[in-house]
XYZ file of C-alpha atoms in Angstrom:
673
model
C -38.250 -20.994 -17.172
C -36.827 -19.751 -20.307
C -39.372 -17.068 -21.065
C -39.227 -14.194 -18.570
C -42.477 -14.214 -16.034
C -43.088 -17.926 -16.588
C -42.787 -20.396 -13.620
C -42.453 -24.229 -14.270
C -45.003 -26.415 -12.817
C -42.311 -28.100 -10.580
C -41.062 -24.792 -9.240
C -44.649 -23.816 -8.797
C -45.352 -26.609 -6.653
C -42.270 -25.895 -4.497
C -43.572 -22.140 -3.923
C -47.013 -23.219 -3.119
C -45.821 -25.711 -0.690
C -43.951 -22.817 1.144
C -47.035 -20.661 1.150
C -46.516 -18.764 -1.975
C -49.967 -19.380 -3.657
C -50.721 -16.322 -5.944
C -48.906 -15.272 -9.129
C -47.783 -12.033 -7.465
C -46.399 -13.568 -4.327
C -44.421 -16.088 -6.699
C -43.082 -13.174 -8.775
C -42.062 -11.060 -5.767
C -40.307 -14.097 -4.433
C -38.368 -15.141 -7.363
C -37.521 -11.666 -8.366
C -37.064 -9.560 -5.074
C -36.999 -5.787 -5.614
C -34.571 -3.927 -3.367
C -36.700 -0.833 -3.323
C -40.171 -2.460 -2.895
C -38.565 -4.787 -0.212
C -36.950 -2.126 1.852
C -39.190 -1.050 5.049
C -39.265 2.405 6.601
C -36.074 2.406 8.998
C -38.094 4.989 11.141
C -40.586 2.062 12.141
C -37.801 0.846 14.486
C -38.369 2.377 17.939
C -35.912 5.246 18.748
C -34.900 5.626 15.268
C -35.478 9.393 15.265
C -33.493 9.834 18.626
C -30.505 7.835 17.077
C -30.397 10.081 14.058
C -30.592 13.158 16.014
C -27.891 12.079 18.356
C -25.511 11.407 15.532
C -26.336 14.616 13.862
C -25.234 16.362 16.994
C -22.044 14.247 17.118
C -21.249 15.308 13.487
C -22.245 18.988 14.112
C -20.102 19.224 17.187
C -17.206 17.080 15.725
C -17.530 14.713 18.675
C -15.576 11.517 18.544
C -17.803 8.381 17.939
C -16.851 4.766 18.504
C -18.368 1.652 17.034
C -18.236 -1.050 19.434
C -18.547 -4.311 17.562
C -18.412 -8.193 18.267
C -15.899 -10.603 17.052
C -18.252 -12.664 14.804
C -19.191 -12.097 11.127
C -22.442 -10.084 11.925
C -20.655 -8.015 14.246
C -17.709 -7.346 11.981
C -19.632 -6.671 8.966
C -22.108 -4.409 11.009
C -18.984 -2.473 12.332
C -17.728 -1.894 8.728
C -20.962 -0.888 7.438
C -21.230 1.873 9.914
C -17.464 2.835 9.937
C -17.627 3.422 6.083
C -20.799 5.218 6.136
C -20.497 7.432 9.146
C -17.014 8.417 7.728
C -18.657 9.580 4.660
C -21.336 11.612 6.622
C -18.297 13.452 8.012
C -17.986 11.892 11.469
C -14.858 11.077 13.525
C -15.083 7.581 13.772
C -13.111 4.857 15.737
C -13.932 1.095 16.135
C -13.557 -1.119 19.203
C -13.748 -5.037 18.858
C -13.614 -6.885 22.153
C -11.580 -9.751 22.565
C -13.443 -13.026 22.869
C -11.068 -14.627 25.532
C -10.299 -11.637 27.921
C -13.640 -9.666 27.609
C -16.210 -11.911 26.105
C -19.219 -10.956 24.264
C -20.565 -7.430 24.471
C -19.967 -4.188 26.384
C -17.718 -4.189 29.311
C -16.932 -1.715 31.928
C -13.192 -1.635 31.370
C -13.748 -1.138 27.705
C -16.302 1.594 28.333
C -13.805 3.600 30.584
C -10.973 3.103 28.023
C -13.078 4.329 25.283
C -14.241 7.424 27.381
C -10.719 8.204 28.304
C -9.684 8.165 24.648
C -12.142 11.121 24.100
C -15.301 9.466 22.589
C -18.596 10.953 23.379
C -20.856 8.675 21.803
C -20.665 4.979 21.593
C -22.734 3.000 18.802
C -23.040 -0.427 19.456
C -23.491 -3.194 16.858
C -24.907 -6.908 17.379
C -24.755 -6.333 21.050
C -25.837 -3.834 23.699
C -29.458 -4.756 24.459
C -28.647 -6.432 27.898
C -25.707 -4.138 28.831
C -27.401 -2.365 31.653
C -24.500 -1.808 34.045
C -22.056 -0.964 31.164
C -24.241 1.594 29.664
C -25.027 3.189 33.017
C -21.196 3.583 33.608
C -20.951 5.183 30.070
C -23.546 8.019 31.227
C -21.591 8.571 34.523
C -18.417 9.341 32.351
C -20.539 11.646 30.155
C -20.812 9.442 27.127
C -24.016 8.504 25.354
C -24.838 5.025 23.949
C -26.813 4.048 20.778
C -27.543 0.530 20.915
C -28.111 -1.424 17.546
C -28.888 -5.011 18.056
C -31.125 -7.961 17.313
C -30.725 -10.118 20.498
C -33.845 -10.894 22.540
C -34.549 -7.975 24.966
C -35.917 -8.542 28.414
C -38.864 -6.493 29.631
C -36.352 -3.698 30.733
C -34.116 -1.751 28.530
C -30.749 -0.208 29.310
C -30.838 3.584 29.683
C -29.386 4.450 26.302
C -30.105 7.444 24.162
C -31.615 4.973 21.772
C -32.007 1.160 21.483
C -32.612 0.044 17.895
C -33.863 -3.438 17.992
C -36.720 -5.084 15.684
C -37.427 -7.529 18.483
C -38.648 -4.846 20.927
C -42.177 -5.551 22.052
C -43.261 -2.160 20.984
C -41.602 -2.218 17.630
C -43.713 -1.304 14.512
C -41.244 -2.745 12.103
C -42.897 -5.324 9.899
C -39.787 -7.834 9.929
C -38.194 -8.821 13.193
C -35.529 -11.248 11.997
C -32.809 -8.639 10.795
C -29.206 -9.536 11.734
C -26.962 -7.214 13.712
C -25.648 -5.871 10.414
C -29.370 -5.442 8.980
C -30.074 -3.226 11.835
C -26.865 -1.079 11.383
C -27.788 -0.936 7.727
C -31.248 0.576 8.677
C -29.478 3.192 10.755
C -27.627 4.108 7.544
C -30.707 4.277 5.497
C -32.310 6.401 7.994
C -29.238 8.709 8.166
C -29.716 9.157 4.561
C -33.413 9.986 4.601
C -32.569 12.757 7.260
C -29.946 14.194 4.955
C -32.299 14.264 2.003
C -34.943 16.055 4.113
C -32.435 18.617 5.136
C -31.423 19.133 1.427
C -35.127 19.655 0.566
C -35.647 22.098 3.412
C -32.553 24.003 2.325
C -33.567 24.447 -0.935
C -36.769 25.940 0.185
C -35.047 28.376 2.382
C -32.139 29.446 0.095
C -31.710 33.142 -0.327
C -33.198 33.452 -3.926
C -30.000 32.160 -5.522
C -31.867 29.423 -7.073
C -29.102 26.988 -5.915
C -29.425 24.285 -3.104
C -28.043 25.514 0.139
C -26.810 23.112 2.851
C -28.225 23.718 6.409
C -25.097 21.889 7.786
C -21.569 22.268 7.143
C -20.282 20.371 3.987
C -19.194 16.752 4.716
C -15.778 15.462 4.296
C -16.380 14.239 0.885
C -19.097 17.153 -0.105
C -21.603 14.203 -0.900
C -22.241 12.078 2.314
C -23.754 8.805 1.269
C -26.590 9.732 -1.494
C -29.799 7.480 -1.406
C -29.303 4.610 -3.573
C -25.429 4.550 -3.047
C -25.714 2.386 0.127
C -26.350 -0.451 -2.122
C -22.587 -0.956 -2.491
C -22.520 -1.994 1.308
C -24.872 -4.868 0.504
C -22.043 -7.366 -0.005
C -21.347 -6.848 3.607
C -24.982 -6.943 4.630
C -25.372 -10.168 2.763
C -22.282 -11.599 4.481
C -23.439 -10.904 8.127
C -26.942 -11.788 7.217
C -26.323 -15.275 5.812
C -23.587 -16.146 8.502
C -25.695 -15.040 11.413
C -28.388 -17.849 10.118
C -31.494 -15.309 10.246
C -34.408 -16.104 7.826
C -33.784 -15.417 4.275
C -37.315 -14.013 3.867
C -38.662 -10.573 3.181
C -36.017 -7.639 3.546
C -33.330 -10.179 4.193
C -34.059 -11.947 0.915
C -33.700 -8.784 -1.217
C -30.782 -7.716 0.580
C -28.702 -11.112 0.392
C -29.963 -11.457 -3.308
C -28.427 -8.143 -4.479
C -25.593 -8.613 -2.032
C -24.386 -11.505 -3.875
C -24.620 -9.545 -6.990
C -22.518 -6.803 -5.588
C -19.965 -9.463 -4.129
C -19.437 -10.737 -7.728
C -18.136 -7.061 -8.428
C -16.527 -6.014 -5.308
C -13.852 -3.769 -5.095
C -12.793 -5.052 -1.702
C -9.388 -6.504 -1.803
C -9.786 -8.386 1.238
C -12.775 -10.507 0.035
C -11.159 -10.927 -3.531
C -8.144 -12.356 -1.663
C -10.059 -14.550 0.623
C -12.109 -15.953 -2.387
C -9.008 -16.617 -4.189
C -7.154 -18.364 -1.459
C -10.191 -20.540 -0.681
C -10.442 -21.340 -4.495
C -13.920 -20.252 -4.835
C -15.440 -19.678 -8.183
C -16.233 -15.685 -8.226
C -18.775 -16.215 -11.099
C -20.734 -18.847 -9.254
C -21.122 -17.028 -5.752
C -24.088 -17.881 -3.858
C -25.303 -17.898 -0.175
C -23.251 -21.190 0.268
C -20.054 -19.290 -0.664
C -20.763 -16.843 2.325
C -21.703 -19.546 4.800
C -19.111 -22.033 4.032
C -16.295 -20.429 2.436
C -15.859 -16.808 3.715
C -17.731 -17.054 6.987
C -15.550 -19.864 8.596
C -12.349 -18.219 7.501
C -13.220 -14.655 8.681
C -14.683 -16.174 11.918
C -11.394 -18.205 12.593
C -9.541 -14.814 13.486
C -11.993 -14.102 16.526
C -12.176 -17.845 17.432
C -8.465 -18.460 17.866
C -6.549 -15.047 17.819
C -8.223 -11.682 17.349
C -11.173 -10.557 15.186
C -9.003 -7.322 14.368
C -7.245 -9.413 11.562
C -10.414 -10.040 9.878
C -12.000 -6.656 10.545
C -8.732 -5.066 8.966
C -9.256 -7.253 5.849
C -12.955 -6.283 5.656
C -11.874 -2.507 5.834
C -9.311 -2.662 2.924
C -10.391 -0.662 -0.295
C -8.613 -0.305 -3.620
C -6.181 2.829 -3.565
C -8.137 4.714 -6.189
C -11.415 3.976 -4.125
C -10.417 4.110 -0.532
C -13.708 5.241 0.952
C -15.812 3.893 -1.854
C -15.738 7.583 -3.200
C -15.141 6.730 -6.841
C -17.537 4.063 -6.935
C -20.371 6.241 -5.881
C -19.607 9.055 -8.181
C -19.069 6.817 -11.120
C -22.263 4.624 -11.243
C -25.881 5.018 -10.300
C -27.205 1.825 -8.585
C -30.535 3.425 -7.789
C -31.741 2.762 -11.269
C -30.110 -0.571 -11.779
C -30.640 -2.703 -8.782
C -34.358 -3.993 -9.311
C -34.679 -7.593 -10.411
C -34.342 -6.675 -14.097
C -30.881 -5.548 -13.814
C -27.579 -5.720 -12.071
C -25.455 -3.012 -10.254
C -22.888 -1.530 -12.747
C -19.177 -1.622 -11.820
C -16.668 1.007 -12.754
C -13.548 -0.005 -14.533
C -10.989 -1.813 -11.987
C -7.272 -0.723 -12.595
C -5.264 -3.908 -12.588
C -2.109 -3.975 -10.519
C 0.316 -6.863 -9.901
C 0.606 -8.077 -6.312
C 3.929 -7.002 -4.916
C 6.049 -6.454 -1.850
C 4.091 -5.107 1.230
C 5.141 -1.732 2.400
C 5.063 -0.520 6.004
C 1.316 -0.150 6.373
C 0.275 0.924 9.831
C -2.644 -0.917 11.558
C -3.341 -0.543 15.156
C -2.650 -3.719 17.343
C -4.943 -2.527 19.993
C -8.725 -3.005 20.051
C -9.507 0.420 19.713
C -8.786 1.510 16.254
C -9.076 5.245 15.583
C -9.477 5.725 11.831
C -9.002 9.490 12.096
C -5.518 9.026 13.002
C -4.742 5.903 11.107
C -2.195 6.461 8.156
C -0.476 4.503 5.394
C 3.381 4.913 5.277
C 4.870 6.163 2.301
C 1.393 6.413 0.565
C 0.932 2.634 -0.300
C 0.198 1.606 -4.038
C -2.444 -0.675 -5.048
C 0.082 -3.512 -5.048
C 0.741 -2.759 -1.240
C -3.049 -3.155 -0.504
C -3.472 -6.284 -2.699
C -0.421 -7.863 -1.091
C -1.754 -6.989 2.327
C -4.981 -8.528 1.406
C -3.476 -11.635 0.409
C -1.208 -11.897 3.256
C -4.471 -11.397 5.757
C -6.205 -14.026 3.793
C -3.631 -16.656 3.662
C -3.444 -16.182 7.595
C -7.136 -16.462 7.919
C -7.114 -19.701 5.708
C -4.377 -21.159 7.948
C -6.237 -20.295 11.285
C -9.407 -22.046 9.645
C -7.424 -25.338 9.124
C -6.466 -25.129 12.784
C -9.708 -24.271 14.038
C -11.252 -27.365 12.280
C -8.497 -29.597 13.972
C -9.195 -28.335 17.407
C -13.017 -28.390 16.926
C -12.805 -32.129 15.608
C -10.651 -33.095 18.812
C -13.161 -31.555 21.335
C -16.178 -33.049 19.492
C -14.576 -36.578 19.488
C -14.044 -36.263 23.019
C -17.267 -35.176 24.000
C -18.962 -37.604 21.933
C -16.876 -40.619 23.223
C -17.990 -39.589 26.920
C -21.548 -39.269 25.717
C -21.411 -42.685 24.324
C -19.798 -44.233 27.220
C -22.401 -42.961 29.536
C -25.218 -44.219 27.465
C -23.600 -47.679 27.500
C -23.674 -47.640 31.350
C -20.092 -47.356 31.681
C -20.214 -44.552 34.205
C -20.801 -45.238 37.742
C -24.537 -45.278 38.651
C -23.728 -42.608 41.302
C -22.557 -40.173 38.876
C -25.743 -38.541 38.232
C -24.901 -36.033 40.847
C -21.958 -33.525 41.533
C -21.078 -33.928 38.077
C -18.944 -30.851 37.454
C -18.178 -29.064 40.650
C -14.508 -29.862 40.537
C -11.852 -29.882 37.810
C -10.588 -33.179 38.907
C -13.673 -34.424 37.027
C -11.857 -34.693 33.779
C -14.505 -36.124 31.343
C -17.534 -34.229 30.010
C -20.770 -36.048 30.549
C -24.383 -36.196 29.247
C -26.978 -38.161 31.104
C -29.030 -40.098 28.522
C -32.285 -39.640 30.251
C -31.675 -35.758 30.072
C -33.612 -33.725 27.398
C -30.693 -31.075 27.103
C -27.130 -32.279 26.508
C -24.617 -30.404 28.700
C -20.812 -31.643 28.186
C -18.074 -29.854 30.304
C -14.488 -30.012 29.598
C -11.388 -28.600 31.182
C -9.909 -25.754 29.065
C -11.590 -26.777 26.105
C -11.082 -23.763 23.597
C -13.697 -21.232 23.869
C -13.393 -20.115 20.340
C -14.817 -23.421 18.964
C -17.258 -24.501 21.677
C -20.254 -23.208 19.713
C -19.505 -25.117 16.697
C -19.123 -28.430 18.757
C -22.443 -27.544 20.294
C -24.213 -27.528 16.923
C -22.623 -30.849 15.968
C -23.589 -32.389 19.179
C -27.323 -31.141 18.516
C -26.984 -32.713 14.983
C -25.649 -36.221 16.210
C -27.766 -36.723 19.186
C -30.851 -34.751 18.344
C -30.975 -32.704 21.560
C -30.315 -29.259 22.412
C -26.811 -28.870 23.533
C -24.351 -26.671 25.737
C -20.793 -27.261 25.423
C -18.810 -25.731 28.585
C -15.281 -24.797 28.833
C -14.180 -24.990 32.515
C -11.084 -22.827 33.529
C -9.892 -22.057 37.017
C -12.808 -20.048 38.391
C -15.314 -19.695 35.721
C -16.940 -21.770 32.964
C -17.917 -20.441 29.755
C -20.563 -22.196 27.553
C -22.205 -22.004 24.310
C -25.453 -23.585 23.432
C -27.383 -24.563 20.318
C -31.070 -25.490 20.106
C -34.160 -26.214 17.838
C -37.810 -26.472 17.819
C -39.656 -24.881 20.714
C -36.745 -24.793 23.297
C -35.378 -21.482 23.148
C -31.563 -20.700 24.105
C -32.383 -16.995 25.147
C -35.309 -18.099 27.103
C -33.537 -20.908 29.258
C -30.531 -18.529 29.642
C -32.776 -15.712 31.120
C -34.524 -18.419 33.169
C -31.364 -19.191 35.140
C -29.869 -15.614 35.078
C -29.759 -15.489 38.961
C -27.521 -18.544 38.700
C -25.157 -17.315 35.868
C -22.838 -14.496 35.861
C -24.041 -13.221 32.553
C -25.397 -14.587 29.291
C -27.835 -14.134 26.468
C -28.514 -15.037 22.901
C -31.363 -16.017 20.291
C -33.681 -18.842 20.390
C -31.467 -21.141 18.476
C -28.036 -20.084 20.024
C -26.813 -18.547 23.224
C -23.734 -18.235 25.738
C -23.121 -17.769 29.295
C -20.477 -17.505 31.955
C -20.782 -19.251 35.127
C -18.920 -19.971 38.487
C -17.550 -23.509 38.458
C -19.303 -24.340 41.742
C -22.836 -23.433 40.281
C -22.508 -25.765 37.402
C -24.490 -28.535 38.924
C -27.304 -26.073 40.225
C -27.508 -24.462 36.777
C -27.743 -27.986 35.009
C -30.572 -28.974 37.251
C -32.404 -25.701 36.205
C -31.949 -26.011 32.724
C -33.572 -29.478 32.702
C -36.309 -28.353 34.884
C -37.097 -25.624 32.628
C -37.173 -27.915 29.769
C -39.513 -30.259 31.614
C -41.740 -27.272 32.484
C -42.512 -26.714 28.848
C -44.077 -29.951 28.172
C -42.527 -29.996 24.660
C -43.756 -32.962 22.431
C -42.276 -34.548 19.244
C -39.383 -32.012 19.165
C -37.227 -34.102 16.795
C -39.811 -33.608 14.312
C -38.319 -29.970 13.988
C -35.017 -31.835 12.600
C -36.747 -33.964 10.061
C -36.707 -32.299 6.683
C -40.384 -31.936 4.974
C -40.512 -32.610 1.019
C -41.439 -29.813 -0.994
C -42.427 -32.249 -3.869
C -42.951 -35.946 -3.999
C -42.229 -37.738 -7.166
C -42.650 -41.619 -8.344
C -39.500 -41.698 -10.505
C -36.228 -39.751 -11.747
C -37.635 -38.794 -15.050
C -37.420 -34.972 -14.177
C -33.934 -34.921 -12.869
C -32.088 -32.858 -15.680
C -29.855 -30.118 -15.663
C -32.597 -27.800 -16.826
C -34.150 -28.812 -13.453
C -31.113 -27.432 -11.492
C -31.284 -24.376 -13.490
C -34.886 -23.921 -12.282
C -34.079 -24.529 -8.873
C -31.430 -21.759 -8.918
C -34.266 -19.076 -9.396
C -35.272 -20.056 -5.743
C -31.904 -18.879 -4.400
C -30.220 -17.622 -1.908
C -30.821 -20.588 0.137
C -30.560 -20.632 3.818
C -32.370 -20.568 7.184
C -36.256 -19.894 6.173
C -35.684 -20.588 2.512
C -33.907 -24.035 2.452
C -32.976 -25.641 -0.818
C -35.810 -27.881 -2.125
C -36.269 -31.213 -0.638
C -37.688 -33.921 -3.174
C -39.148 -36.998 -1.881
C -38.974 -40.240 -4.111
C -40.834 -43.454 -3.541
C -40.975 -46.134 -4.079
C -37.472 -46.656 -5.343
C -35.153 -49.621 -5.049
C -31.682 -49.822 -3.603
C -29.176 -50.907 -6.295
C -25.657 -50.391 -4.470
C -24.269 -48.981 -1.192
C -20.633 -47.962 -0.974
C -18.781 -46.452 1.807
C -16.145 -43.732 1.057
C -13.437 -41.848 2.612
C -10.265 -42.649 4.655
C -12.326 -43.729 7.629
C -15.235 -44.940 5.271
C -17.338 -42.414 7.080
C -19.198 -41.271 3.907
C -21.547 -43.327 1.846
C -22.912 -43.161 -1.695
C -26.148 -45.007 -2.776
C -27.332 -45.963 -6.144
C -31.273 -46.063 -6.564
C -33.565 -47.078 -9.319
C -37.051 -46.233 -10.044
C -39.807 -48.577 -11.538
C -38.630 -47.735 -15.191
C -34.974 -48.625 -14.422
C -33.830 -44.820 -14.357
C -30.740 -44.645 -11.928
C -30.051 -41.975 -9.584
C -27.056 -41.582 -7.030
C -27.089 -39.788 -3.688
C -24.215 -39.074 -1.313
C -24.255 -38.641 2.647
C -21.051 -37.316 4.214
C -20.278 -38.261 7.716
C -23.193 -40.375 8.121
C -22.142 -43.860 6.915
C -23.324 -45.190 10.414
C -26.748 -43.562 9.794
C -27.352 -44.845 6.523
C -26.959 -48.583 6.692
C -29.749 -50.194 4.686
C -28.258 -52.554 2.039
C -29.838 -53.515 -1.287
C -31.337 -56.612 0.056
C -33.197 -57.202 3.372
C -32.962 -59.940 5.712
C -35.297 -62.288 3.373
C -32.914 -61.494 0.556
C -35.519 -59.441 -1.073
C -34.871 -56.100 -2.891
C -35.082 -53.042 -0.414
C -37.994 -50.759 -1.349
C -37.463 -47.398 0.108
C -38.752 -43.705 0.224
C -35.807 -41.183 0.145
C -35.554 -37.579 0.858
C -32.871 -35.734 -0.834
C -31.495 -32.181 -2.177
C -30.335 -31.950 -5.864
C -27.001 -30.726 -6.621
C -25.005 -30.780 -9.842
C -22.212 -33.095 -10.320
C -19.645 -32.113 -13.347
C -17.292 -34.412 -14.884
C -15.381 -34.038 -18.006
C -17.848 -31.339 -19.014
C -20.711 -33.382 -18.566
C -23.594 -32.373 -15.623
C -25.357 -34.985 -14.050
C -27.933 -34.461 -11.274
C -26.957 -36.055 -7.895
C -28.604 -36.145 -4.506
C -27.398 -35.076 -0.931
C -29.305 -37.752 0.991
C -31.332 -36.603 3.907
C -33.312 -39.658 5.002
C -33.805 -43.333 4.047
C -36.419 -45.526 5.118
C -37.691 -48.642 3.974
C -41.318 -48.949 2.799
C-alpha cells in the first residue's frame, strides 16, 4: 500500500468480496474522482423546467423561499440552496417547519404565510413529493413550487412546476440514492451549466467588441457560482448524506470523500465551534465524525426545541468571506479536487473569541435573508463567539436528548419484556391503544412488527428509540407518541419490509405519512390505532418474508485463521476504503477457530464486555462489545470445563495508549464451534 496504485492482497480480497473485481473498478473506488463521478444533472426529470423557473425568478426579481426540514439532510440542503441562489443574484428566504406544531413537510398554513410575505416561488428541499394539497393551495395563491426531494413517490405526482426526485419511475438518472442535500446540489450544478451556456452564447453574440457580453443582468457578486467552485459546498453535502444514511457508493462516495477534505479546511465558524465543543480531532475527521459527533448535536435542536438554532449555526461565515466570495476568488478547486490532490484553502485570519454584539437573527420560521442585518458591523470575534454560543447550546441539548431517549427506551423495553413473559392479561391482544387510560406500551411477542405506544412520549426522539428497539428485538419497529387526539409515530425497518410501502398501504387509515424503505413517519387519530396496527401486521404477513434476521447479521469480507496480520499497517490499509457508512460498511473480519482466554464485564452497570482471544499460535487479540454484555455471555470454559473454541466476527479499530497503537476489535458475533 506504500506505492501509489498498488493494492495489498488483503484489501484486494475485501474489494473482490464487495463486487469490485477488476483493477480499474478497484482503483476508481479507492480514488474517487469528483468530476468523473458526477452525473449529468439534467438526467433528473423536470430539471430544465426547474432551471428555467429559477432564471425567471432572478430576472423578475421575485422572492424565493426555500422550504426545508428540521433534520440534518433538510438543513444542509437548505443552506446549500440559500448560499448558491444568493450568489446567483436571487432574493432568497428560508422556512423551516416546527417539528411539534407543524410536522414534516409542507403545510397549508405555512404556504399561506409564505405567500402573504410576498414569495412567488417555493423550492422545497428533502420534502414535497407527497404534498398534493399544499402545492395545489400554493398555485391558488399564485405561488409556483419546485420540489427537490428523495422520498419515495406515489404513482401520482403533485402539480408542481418541477419535481426533482431520482426515485421517480421515469427518471434517467443513473444513481437513485441521493440524499435530499444531494438533489439540491444537483440543482446547483444544473444552474451552473445553464449559466455557462449563457456565457458561451453571449460571447458568440457580442457586438464585435471581442469581449464577453452577458445576456442577463450582472449578478450581485458579478460572478455567480462558477463551475468548480460549488465544491466548497461539499462539506454540507457530506454532512447531510452521511446523516441521512443513504448508500455511500457512486456519486455519494465521491461527494463524501471530498466533502470530508473540505470540512477539514472549512471556513464555517459554526462547524469549527461544534467540532471544538465536541472535542473532535479536526485532523482525523471521518464519516463517523459526521454521523456520531456533528449529526446528533445538530439534530438535537429540531428534536427538542427548534431547528432554527442549528440552521443559524450552519449559515454563519467568516466576516471576510460572508458569502464565500473570497474563498471562490482566491482558490481554484476545479484543478485540485481529483484523487491526486486536496482542495486549497486561502489564509484564515486568526481572531480571538470575544463578546457577542447584538447580532440580529429572526426567531420566526421564515427568515428573510435579504433583510437580515448585523448590528454595528460585527467583527470576526463576534461571529466566532456566536458560533461558540450556539455550539454549546447544541451540545447541552444533545445531552438532554440522550437522557430523554434512554428513559423512553427503557420504559418501552420493560413493557415488551413483561408481555413476552406472559405478565400481561391474556385478553390484552385486542383494543390495546384506543384509550389514553392504557398507560403502558405493548408489543405482542407473536407479531412480526413491534408497535409501542406511550402517552406524550417526546416526539423528537421516538425515531431513535424505534431504531434501538429494532436492534434489540430484531423486528421492524414503530414507536408512537399519543396526545389528546392524535398519535404521531416513527418507524424503522430492515430487510425486505419497507416503511414507505407499509405507510402507503395504510394511507386510508392514517392522517398523513411517508418515508424511505428503512424509515418513515405518520400521524393517526387515536381511535384508529388498533385498526392501523392490525393492517400493518396483515401487510407484513402478506409479503411472506423469510429469514429476515439474516439482513441484520454481518457478512465477513475476509476469513482468517489467526491474528498474524493484525498490525497498525493493516489499519492504515483499511482507511483507504473510507468513507464508511451505509452500503460501504467498515470491513468485517472472521477469525476461526480461536479460544476464549478471558471475559470481563465493564461499566457502571456492567453492560459492556471485553473478551481476550488466542489463536492456535498463542497470539492474543482483544475485542469489546458495548451495551451487549447480556448478548455475549460465553465464558472461557464450556459446561464440560473444556476451553471454548469459537468463531468471531469483528471490525478492527486502533487503541492508542502511551503512544503505542494496538489493533482491537469491535465484536459483532460470537458463536461456539
